[in-house]
């Protein structure tokens, strides 16, 4: 266990490493970005840590993160390998997409996924129409609360999960549907498992995975979720007609049917279940948590909500459904959504990257195979860019004439080779769900409820603490 960090010339500075555990005791794993901010002040924009014997380099501030992810995108495009994923089916040519190693198979799968998502814009119902339709269902469910205080979380989660279901399985579920409820619960359990301390420990001490029975115990939720995905795919395969592509699963099955070469490129059954699970994991909680932040800010800033109501009334009116095209005529609403993303800061430490080759950044040497953490929080709250980094201030995205502007440091989707693959879909969902709900309701803080907390809690993503609101029809 006593493998020491090798000393390289010009390796980034960092806190002193302790035997066995390295620098792990200095990190608050519930708020890693806050620990990072302290080291950022002490050691500068680039500092190093050590998780047991894994070398980590943390990048901070807009300039540094941009230089690494955009200007040296190839050097920083790999992902660290986590042995624990093998227990949910990760293997050769089947690494899913989010944690896939940088290389040929990842490239093929990413290209395919992006073009398949884009194709949904054509043909029968476009993706935008489906988001609009789902926003309608969401409004009906909120209306059914009849102005009583309620937690928006469950309904918003369902709406957003339904978008991914529509893309992957070609169908949406009623919010009360039993299969759907089961899926959402299994998915939430599997996510909380991934954020657990034991999982983090297994990442750095995979030898523990050899303890009989431990993997089954630790990954029970993830296994149950993957079993459930198997059932859905199986049902889909039974009704598959190669002549007609209904959804993402069909498109993937079609690629799979192309034979050996396709299989080598990652189009195999194991990867289908991993890629679809990844799209759920990456595309649901992220978007629904951002929406929850946006509604929380509406409760805390009623004057902002009134301004949005005015803009909606002027540009869209009360009846017509909002469309993505409306965005250009709604600078204030657009600025508020961007500010909710910036301030909510839902992926404060992004996803881990790994150097693909030896590289150099601002005079520091970073060897191949180093885990790199991009402190996105330090970019979204960079004091040298934002006027009021720690406040909700939609004017960050407005020029002196009230027109929408997007500073380059707005990087909630990260940047470079591994930039969020669903950014376009997420932006569409955020605008249509948020605007449709504000078109139909005024959101208020119930009298007997405490003022919601402005800070969040972190478990893979930074979420608001639970809060209740009242939705009064307009
Ligand atoms: C990756 C943010 C919604 C699919 C990421 C990353 C971030 C991010 C920070 C890591 C990028 C990096 O490694 O540097 C967000 C936010 C969202 C959102 C803030 C919503 C507000 C979505 C949606 C989808 C999606 C809706 C899919 C339908 C993915 C995938 C990756 C990813 C597949 C991995 C890309 C790769 O490794 O090549 N996202 N995301 N995301 N996101 Fe999103």
Coordinates of C-alpha atoms and ligand atoms in Angstrom, one line a residue:
X1 CA 0.0 0.0 0.0
X2 CA 2.9 2.3 0.5
X3 CA 3.3 3.5 -3.1
X4 CA 4.5 7.0 -3.0
X5 CA 3.8 9.7 -5.4
X6 CA 6.6 9.9 -7.9
X7 CA 8.3 13.3 -7.9
X8 CA 8.3 14.9 -11.3
X9 CA 9.9 18.2 -12.1
X10 CA 7.4 21.0 -12.3
X11 CA 4.6 18.8 -11.0
X12 CA 1.8 21.0 -9.5
X13 CA 2.1 21.8 -5.8
X14 CA -0.4 20.5 -3.2
X15 CA -1.0 19.6 0.4
X16 CA 1.3 17.1 2.1
X17 CA 0.4 13.5 1.4
X18 CA -0.1 11.2 4.4
X19 CA 0.8 7.5 4.3
X20 CA -1.9 5.2 2.8
X21 CA -4.6 7.8 2.5
X22 CA -2.7 10.5 0.7
X23 CA -4.6 13.8 0.9
X24 CA -8.0 12.2 1.3
X25 CA -8.6 13.3 4.9
X26 CA -8.3 17.0 3.8
X27 CA -11.3 16.7 1.4
X28 CA -14.9 17.1 2.5
X29 CA -16.5 14.6 0.1
X30 CA -19.9 16.2 0.8
X31 CA -18.6 19.5 -0.6
X32 CA -15.4 18.7 -2.6
X33 CA -15.6 22.1 -4.5
X34 CA -15.5 24.0 -1.2
X35 CA -12.3 22.1 -0.2
X36 CA -10.9 22.7 -3.6
X37 CA -11.6 26.4 -3.3
X38 CA -9.4 26.5 -0.1
X39 CA -6.5 24.8 -1.9
X40 CA -7.1 27.0 -4.9
X41 CA -6.4 30.1 -2.7
X42 CA -3.3 28.5 -1.2
X43 CA -1.7 26.8 -4.1
X44 CA -3.0 28.6 -7.2
X45 CA -5.0 27.6 -10.3
X46 CA -3.4 24.2 -10.6
X47 CA -2.8 22.0 -7.6
X48 CA -2.3 18.3 -7.0
X49 CA -3.9 15.8 -4.5
X50 CA -3.5 12.1 -3.9
X51 CA -6.4 9.7 -3.3
X52 CA -4.5 6.9 -1.6
X53 CA -2.1 6.3 -4.5
X54 CA -4.0 7.8 -7.3
X55 CA -2.6 11.1 -8.5
X56 CA -5.1 13.9 -9.1
X57 CA -4.6 17.4 -10.5
X58 CA -7.4 20.0 -9.9
X59 CA -7.8 22.8 -12.4
X60 CA -9.4 26.0 -11.3
X61 CA -10.7 29.2 -12.8
X62 CA -11.9 30.0 -16.3
X63 CA -8.6 30.6 -18.0
X64 CA -7.0 27.3 -16.8
X65 CA -10.0 25.1 -17.4
X66 CA -10.5 26.6 -20.9
X67 CA -6.8 26.1 -21.8
X68 CA -6.9 22.5 -20.8
X69 CA -10.3 21.5 -22.2
X70 CA -10.4 23.6 -25.3
X71 CA -6.8 24.4 -26.3
X72 CA -5.4 21.0 -25.2
X73 CA -8.6 19.0 -25.6
X74 CA -6.9 15.9 -26.9
X75 CA -4.5 15.7 -24.0
X76 CA -7.3 15.9 -21.4
X77 CA -10.0 13.8 -23.1
X78 CA -9.5 10.4 -21.4
X79 CA -11.5 9.1 -18.4
X80 CA -10.0 7.3 -15.4
X81 CA -10.7 3.6 -15.3
X82 CA -12.8 2.4 -12.3
X83 CA -12.7 -1.3 -11.7
X84 CA -16.0 -1.2 -9.9
X85 CA -17.9 -0.6 -13.2
X86 CA -17.0 -4.2 -14.3
X87 CA -19.7 -5.3 -11.8
X88 CA -22.4 -3.6 -13.9
X89 CA -21.2 -5.0 -17.2
X90 CA -18.4 -2.6 -18.3
X91 CA -15.9 -4.5 -20.4
X92 CA -13.9 -4.5 -23.6
X93 CA -15.9 -2.7 -26.4
X94 CA -18.7 -2.0 -24.0
X95 CA -17.8 1.0 -21.8
X96 CA -21.0 3.0 -22.3
X97 CA -20.3 6.6 -23.1
X98 CA -19.9 8.7 -20.0
X99 CA -17.0 6.9 -18.5
X100 CA -15.7 5.3 -21.7
X101 CA -11.9 5.6 -22.3
X102 CA -11.0 8.1 -25.0
X103 CA -10.5 6.2 -28.2
X104 CA -12.1 4.7 -31.2
X105 CA -15.1 3.0 -29.6
X106 CA -16.0 6.1 -27.6
X107 CA -15.8 8.2 -30.8
X108 CA -18.1 5.9 -32.7
X109 CA -20.7 5.7 -30.0
X110 CA -20.6 9.5 -29.3
X111 CA -21.0 10.2 -33.1
X112 CA -23.9 7.8 -33.4
X113 CA -25.6 9.1 -30.3
X114 CA -25.3 12.7 -31.3
X115 CA -26.6 12.0 -34.9
X116 CA -29.5 9.9 -33.6
X117 CA -30.6 12.6 -31.2
X118 CA -30.4 15.1 -34.1
X119 CA -32.5 12.8 -36.3
X120 CA -35.3 13.1 -33.8
X121 CA -35.7 16.6 -35.0
X122 CA -36.9 15.2 -38.3
X123 CA -39.6 12.8 -39.2
X124 CA -42.8 12.3 -37.2
X125 CA -42.9 14.2 -34.0
X126 CA -39.8 16.4 -33.4
X127 CA -38.1 16.3 -30.1
X128 CA -39.3 19.9 -29.4
X129 CA -42.9 18.8 -29.9
X130 CA -42.4 16.0 -27.5
X131 CA -41.0 18.4 -24.9
X132 CA -43.9 20.7 -25.4
X133 CA -46.3 17.8 -25.0
X134 CA -44.6 16.7 -21.8
X135 CA -44.7 20.3 -20.5
X136 CA -48.5 20.1 -21.0
X137 CA -48.8 16.9 -18.9
X138 CA -46.6 18.5 -16.2
X139 CA -48.9 21.5 -16.1
X140 CA -52.0 19.3 -15.7
X141 CA -50.3 17.4 -12.8
X142 CA -49.4 20.7 -11.1
X143 CA -52.9 22.0 -11.6
X144 CA -54.2 18.9 -9.9
X145 CA -52.4 20.1 -6.7
X146 CA -55.1 22.9 -6.6
X147 CA -52.8 25.5 -5.0
X148 CA -51.8 23.3 -2.1
X149 CA -48.2 23.4 -0.9
X150 CA -46.2 20.6 -2.6
X151 CA -42.7 19.5 -3.5
X152 CA -42.1 20.0 -7.2
X153 CA -39.4 17.4 -7.3
X154 CA -41.3 14.3 -8.1
X155 CA -43.3 15.8 -10.9
X156 CA -40.4 17.6 -12.6
X157 CA -38.3 14.4 -12.3
X158 CA -41.1 12.4 -14.0
X159 CA -41.4 14.9 -16.8
X160 CA -37.6 15.0 -17.5
X161 CA -37.3 11.2 -17.2
X162 CA -40.1 10.8 -19.7
X163 CA -38.1 12.8 -22.2
X164 CA -35.3 10.2 -22.0
X165 CA -37.8 7.4 -22.1
X166 CA -39.3 8.9 -25.3
X167 CA -35.9 9.1 -26.9
X168 CA -34.7 5.6 -25.9
X169 CA -37.9 3.6 -25.9
X170 CA -40.2 5.7 -28.0
X171 CA -42.9 6.1 -25.4
X172 CA -43.7 8.1 -22.4
X173 CA -45.3 6.9 -19.2
X174 CA -48.2 8.3 -17.2
X175 CA -46.8 9.7 -13.9
X176 CA -48.8 7.1 -11.9
X177 CA -47.7 4.2 -14.1
X178 CA -46.3 1.4 -11.9
X179 CA -43.5 0.4 -14.3
X180 CA -42.4 4.0 -14.5
X181 CA -42.5 4.5 -10.7
X182 CA -40.4 1.4 -10.4
X183 CA -37.9 2.6 -12.9
X184 CA -37.5 6.0 -11.3
X185 CA -37.1 4.5 -7.8
X186 CA -34.5 1.9 -9.0
X187 CA -32.7 4.6 -10.9
X188 CA -32.6 6.9 -7.8
X189 CA -31.3 4.1 -5.6
X190 CA -28.6 3.3 -8.1
X191 CA -27.5 6.9 -8.2
X192 CA -27.3 7.3 -4.4
X193 CA -25.3 4.1 -4.3
X194 CA -22.8 5.6 -6.7
X195 CA -22.4 8.7 -4.5
X196 CA -21.8 6.6 -1.4
X197 CA -18.5 6.6 0.5
X198 CA -18.0 2.9 0.1
X199 CA -18.2 3.2 -3.7
X200 CA -15.5 6.0 -3.6
X201 CA -13.4 3.7 -1.4
X202 CA -13.7 0.8 -3.8
X203 CA -12.7 3.1 -6.6
X204 CA -9.3 3.7 -5.0
X205 CA -9.0 0.3 -3.4
X206 CA -10.4 -2.2 -5.9
X207 CA -8.7 -5.0 -4.1
X208 CA -11.6 -4.9 -1.7
X209 CA -13.9 -6.0 -4.5
X210 CA -12.4 -9.4 -4.1
X211 CA -14.1 -9.8 -0.7
X212 CA -16.8 -12.5 -1.4
X213 CA -20.3 -11.0 -1.5
X214 CA -19.2 -7.4 -1.3
X215 CA -19.7 -6.3 -4.9
X216 CA -23.2 -7.8 -4.8
X217 CA -24.0 -5.9 -1.7
X218 CA -22.6 -2.6 -2.7
X219 CA -24.0 -2.6 -6.2
X220 CA -27.3 -4.1 -5.4
X221 CA -29.2 -1.0 -6.6
X222 CA -27.2 -0.6 -9.8
X223 CA -27.7 -4.3 -10.6
X224 CA -31.4 -4.1 -10.0
X225 CA -31.6 -1.1 -12.3
X226 CA -29.6 -2.8 -15.1
X227 CA -31.8 -5.9 -14.8
X228 CA -34.8 -3.6 -15.3
X229 CA -33.2 -2.1 -18.4
X230 CA -32.6 -5.6 -19.7
X231 CA -36.4 -6.3 -19.5
X232 CA -37.2 -3.1 -21.3
X233 CA -34.7 -3.8 -24.1
X234 CA -35.9 -7.4 -24.3
X235 CA -39.5 -6.3 -24.8
X236 CA -38.3 -3.8 -27.4
X237 CA -36.3 -6.5 -29.4
X238 CA -39.4 -8.7 -29.5
X239 CA -41.3 -6.0 -31.5
X240 CA -38.4 -4.7 -33.5
X241 CA -38.8 -4.2 -37.2
X242 CA -35.6 -3.3 -39.0
X243 CA -37.5 -1.4 -41.7
X244 CA -38.8 1.2 -39.2
X245 CA -36.8 3.0 -36.6
X246 CA -39.0 4.0 -33.7
X247 CA -36.3 5.3 -31.3
X248 CA -32.7 5.2 -30.0
X249 CA -32.9 1.5 -29.1
X250 CA -34.1 0.6 -32.6
X251 CA -31.4 2.7 -34.2
X252 CA -28.8 0.9 -32.0
X253 CA -30.2 -2.5 -32.8
X254 CA -29.9 -1.7 -36.5
X255 CA -26.2 -0.8 -36.0
X256 CA -25.8 -4.1 -34.1
X257 CA -27.3 -6.1 -36.9
X258 CA -24.5 -4.9 -39.2
X259 CA -22.2 -7.7 -37.9
X260 CA -18.7 -8.2 -36.6
X261 CA -17.2 -4.8 -37.5
X262 CA -20.1 -3.0 -35.8
X263 CA -19.7 -5.1 -32.8
X264 CA -16.0 -4.2 -32.6
X265 CA -17.1 -0.5 -32.8
X266 CA -19.1 -0.9 -29.7
X267 CA -22.5 -1.8 -31.1
X268 CA -23.1 -4.9 -29.0
X269 CA -25.8 -5.8 -26.5
X270 CA -23.8 -5.1 -23.5
X271 CA -23.0 -1.6 -24.7
X272 CA -26.6 -0.9 -25.6
X273 CA -27.7 -1.4 -22.0
X274 CA -24.7 0.7 -20.7
X275 CA -25.2 3.5 -23.2
X276 CA -28.9 3.8 -22.4
X277 CA -28.3 3.6 -18.7
X278 CA -25.7 6.4 -19.2
X279 CA -28.2 8.6 -21.1
X280 CA -30.6 8.2 -18.2
X281 CA -28.0 8.9 -15.6
X282 CA -26.5 11.9 -17.4
X283 CA -29.8 13.4 -18.8
X284 CA -32.4 13.2 -16.1
X285 CA -31.2 14.4 -12.6
X286 CA -29.1 17.1 -14.2
X287 CA -31.9 18.7 -16.0
X288 CA -34.6 18.3 -13.3
X289 CA -32.2 19.6 -10.6
X290 CA -31.5 22.7 -12.7
X291 CA -35.2 23.3 -13.0
X292 CA -35.7 22.9 -9.3
X293 CA -33.0 25.6 -8.7
X294 CA -34.8 27.8 -11.2
X295 CA -38.1 27.5 -9.3
X296 CA -36.4 28.0 -6.0
X297 CA -34.9 31.3 -7.3
X298 CA -38.4 32.3 -8.4
X299 CA -39.6 31.9 -4.8
X300 CA -36.7 33.9 -3.4
X301 CA -37.0 36.6 -6.1
X302 CA -40.7 37.3 -6.8
X303 CA -39.7 40.5 -8.6
X304 CA -37.8 38.4 -11.1
X305 CA -40.8 36.2 -11.5
X306 CA -43.0 39.2 -12.3
X307 CA -40.6 40.4 -15.0
X308 CA -40.7 37.0 -16.6
X309 CA -44.5 36.9 -16.5
X310 CA -44.5 40.3 -18.3
X311 CA -42.1 39.1 -20.9
X312 CA -44.1 35.9 -21.5
X313 CA -47.4 37.9 -21.8
X314 CA -45.8 40.2 -24.3
X315 CA -44.0 37.7 -26.5
X316 CA -46.1 34.5 -26.3
X317 CA -49.4 35.4 -24.6
X318 CA -51.3 33.0 -22.3
X319 CA -52.5 30.4 -24.8
X320 CA -49.9 29.5 -27.4
X321 CA -47.2 27.1 -26.3
X322 CA -43.7 28.4 -26.0
X323 CA -41.2 27.3 -28.7
X324 CA -37.5 27.4 -28.8
X325 CA -37.7 30.2 -31.4
X326 CA -39.2 32.4 -28.7
X327 CA -35.9 32.5 -26.9
X328 CA -34.4 35.1 -29.1
X329 CA -37.2 37.5 -28.2
X330 CA -37.1 36.8 -24.5
X331 CA -33.7 38.0 -23.3
X332 CA -34.8 38.4 -19.7
X333 CA -36.3 34.8 -19.3
X334 CA -33.2 33.5 -21.1
X335 CA -30.9 35.3 -18.8
X336 CA -32.8 34.0 -15.7
X337 CA -32.5 30.4 -17.0
X338 CA -28.7 30.8 -17.6
X339 CA -28.2 32.5 -14.2
X340 CA -30.1 29.6 -12.5
X341 CA -27.7 27.2 -14.2
X342 CA -24.7 29.3 -13.2
X343 CA -25.7 29.9 -9.6
X344 CA -27.2 26.4 -9.1
X345 CA -23.8 25.1 -10.2
X346 CA -25.1 21.6 -10.4
X347 CA -21.9 19.8 -11.5
X348 CA -19.4 21.7 -9.4
X349 CA -16.5 19.3 -10.0
X350 CA -17.7 18.1 -13.5
X351 CA -16.8 14.6 -14.3
X352 CA -13.3 13.3 -13.8
X353 CA -11.0 13.5 -16.8
X354 CA -7.6 11.8 -17.3
X355 CA -4.6 12.9 -19.3
X356 CA -4.2 10.9 -22.5
X357 CA -0.5 11.7 -22.8
X358 CA 2.2 13.6 -20.9
X359 CA 1.3 17.3 -21.1
X360 CA 2.1 20.7 -19.8
X361 CA -0.2 23.4 -18.5
X362 CA 0.8 26.9 -17.5
X363 CA 4.4 25.7 -16.9
X364 CA 3.4 22.6 -14.9
X365 CA 4.1 19.1 -16.0
X366 CA 1.1 16.6 -15.8
X367 CA 2.0 13.0 -16.7
X368 CA -0.1 10.7 -18.8
X369 CA -2.7 8.8 -16.7
X370 CA -3.2 11.5 -14.1
X371 CA -6.8 12.0 -13.0
X372 CA -7.8 15.6 -13.7
X373 CA -10.7 17.3 -11.9
X374 CA -12.1 20.4 -13.6
X375 CA -13.5 22.6 -10.9
X376 CA -16.4 24.0 -12.9
X377 CA -17.7 25.8 -9.8
X378 CA -14.5 27.9 -9.8
X379 CA -15.3 28.8 -13.4
X380 CA -19.0 29.6 -12.9
X381 CA -18.1 31.6 -9.9
X382 CA -14.8 33.0 -11.1
X383 CA -14.4 36.4 -9.4
X384 CA -12.4 37.8 -12.3
X385 CA -15.4 37.2 -14.7
X386 CA -18.7 37.6 -12.8
X387 CA -19.7 40.8 -11.1
X388 CA -21.6 39.1 -8.3
X389 CA -20.3 35.5 -8.4
X390 CA -22.1 34.3 -5.3
X391 CA -25.5 36.0 -5.9
X392 CA -28.4 35.2 -8.1
X393 CA -28.1 38.1 -10.6
X394 CA -29.7 37.6 -14.1
X395 CA -27.9 40.8 -15.2
X396 CA -24.8 38.7 -15.6
X397 CA -26.4 37.7 -18.9
X398 CA -27.7 41.0 -20.1
X399 CA -25.9 43.9 -21.8
X400 CA -26.7 47.6 -21.1
X401 CA -29.5 47.5 -23.6
X402 CA -31.2 44.5 -21.9
X403 CA -30.0 42.2 -24.7
X404 CA -28.9 38.6 -23.9
X405 CA -25.2 38.0 -23.8
X406 CA -23.4 34.8 -22.8
X407 CA -19.9 35.3 -21.2
X408 CA -17.5 32.6 -22.3
X409 CA -17.0 31.4 -18.7
X410 CA -20.6 30.1 -18.8
X411 CA -19.5 26.5 -18.8
X412 CA -22.1 24.3 -16.9
X413 CA -21.8 21.7 -19.7
X414 CA -18.0 21.8 -19.5
X415 CA -16.1 22.1 -22.8
X416 CA -13.9 20.4 -25.3
X417 CA -13.9 16.8 -26.5
X418 CA -16.1 15.5 -23.6
X419 CA -18.4 18.5 -23.5
X420 CA -22.0 17.4 -22.4
X421 CA -23.5 15.5 -25.3
X422 CA -27.0 16.5 -24.3
X423 CA -26.4 20.2 -23.9
X424 CA -28.7 21.1 -26.8
X425 CA -31.5 18.9 -25.5
X426 CA -31.1 20.2 -22.0
X427 CA -31.3 23.8 -23.1
X428 CA -34.5 23.1 -25.0
X429 CA -36.0 21.3 -22.0
X430 CA -35.0 24.0 -19.6
X431 CA -36.5 26.8 -21.7
X432 CA -39.7 25.0 -22.6
X433 CA -40.5 23.5 -19.2
X434 CA -39.6 26.7 -17.3
X435 CA -41.4 29.1 -19.7
X436 CA -44.6 26.9 -20.0
X437 CA -44.9 26.5 -16.2
X438 CA -44.4 30.3 -15.7
X439 CA -46.9 31.0 -18.5
X440 CA -49.5 29.0 -16.6
X441 CA -48.7 29.6 -12.9
X442 CA -47.4 32.0 -10.3
X443 CA -45.1 30.2 -7.8
X444 CA -45.3 31.3 -4.2
X445 CA -43.7 30.3 -0.9
X446 CA -46.4 28.9 1.3
X447 CA -47.0 31.0 4.4
X448 CA -46.2 28.2 6.9
X449 CA -43.0 27.1 5.1
X450 CA -39.5 28.2 6.0
X451 CA -37.6 30.3 3.5
X452 CA -35.7 27.7 1.3
X453 CA -32.0 27.5 1.8
X454 CA -29.8 29.0 -0.9
X455 CA -27.0 26.5 -0.5
X456 CA -27.2 23.0 -1.9
X457 CA -26.1 19.6 -0.9
X458 CA -23.8 17.5 -3.0
X459 CA -24.0 13.8 -4.0
X460 CA -22.6 13.7 -7.6
X461 CA -24.6 16.8 -8.3
X462 CA -25.4 19.9 -6.3
X463 CA -29.1 19.8 -5.4
X464 CA -31.3 22.3 -3.5
X465 CA -32.6 21.1 -0.1
X466 CA -36.2 20.0 -0.3
X467 CA -38.7 22.8 -0.4
X468 CA -42.4 23.2 -0.9
X469 CA -44.2 25.8 -3.1
X470 CA -47.7 26.7 -4.2
X471 CA -48.6 27.0 -7.8
X472 CA -51.4 29.5 -8.4
X473 CA -53.0 29.3 -11.9
X474 CA -52.6 32.6 -13.8
Ligands
LIG1 C1 -21.4 14.9 -19.8 C2 -23.6 18.7 -17.6 C3 -27.9 17.3 -19.4 C4 -25.7 13.5 -21.6 C5 -21.6 16.1 -19.0 C6 -20.6 16.8 -18.3 C7 -21.2 17.8 -17.7 C8 -22.6 17.8 -18.0 C9 -20.6 18.9 -16.8 C10 -19.1 16.4 -18.2 C11 -18.3 16.9 -19.3 C12 -16.9 16.6 -19.1 O1 -16.5 15.5 -18.8 O2 -16.1 17.6 -19.1 C13 -24.9 18.6 -17.9 C14 -25.9 19.5 -17.4 C15 -27.1 19.1 -17.9 C16 -26.9 17.9 -18.7 C17 -25.6 20.7 -16.5 C18 -28.5 19.7 -17.7 C19 -28.8 20.9 -17.3 C20 -27.6 16.2 -20.2 C21 -28.6 15.5 -21.0 C22 -28.0 14.4 -21.6 C23 -26.6 14.5 -21.2 C24 -30.1 15.9 -21.2 C25 -28.5 13.4 -22.6 C26 -29.5 13.2 -23.2 C27 -24.3 13.6 -21.3 C28 -23.3 12.6 -21.7 C29 -22.1 13.0 -21.2 C30 -22.4 14.2 -20.5 C31 -23.6 11.4 -22.6 C32 -20.8 12.3 -21.4 C33 -20.1 12.8 -22.6 C34 -18.7 12.1 -22.9 O3 -18.1 11.7 -21.9 O4 -18.4 12.1 -24.0 N1 -22.8 16.7 -18.9 N2 -25.5 17.7 -18.7 N3 -26.4 15.5 -20.4 N4 -23.7 14.6 -20.6 FE1 -24.6 16.2 -19.7

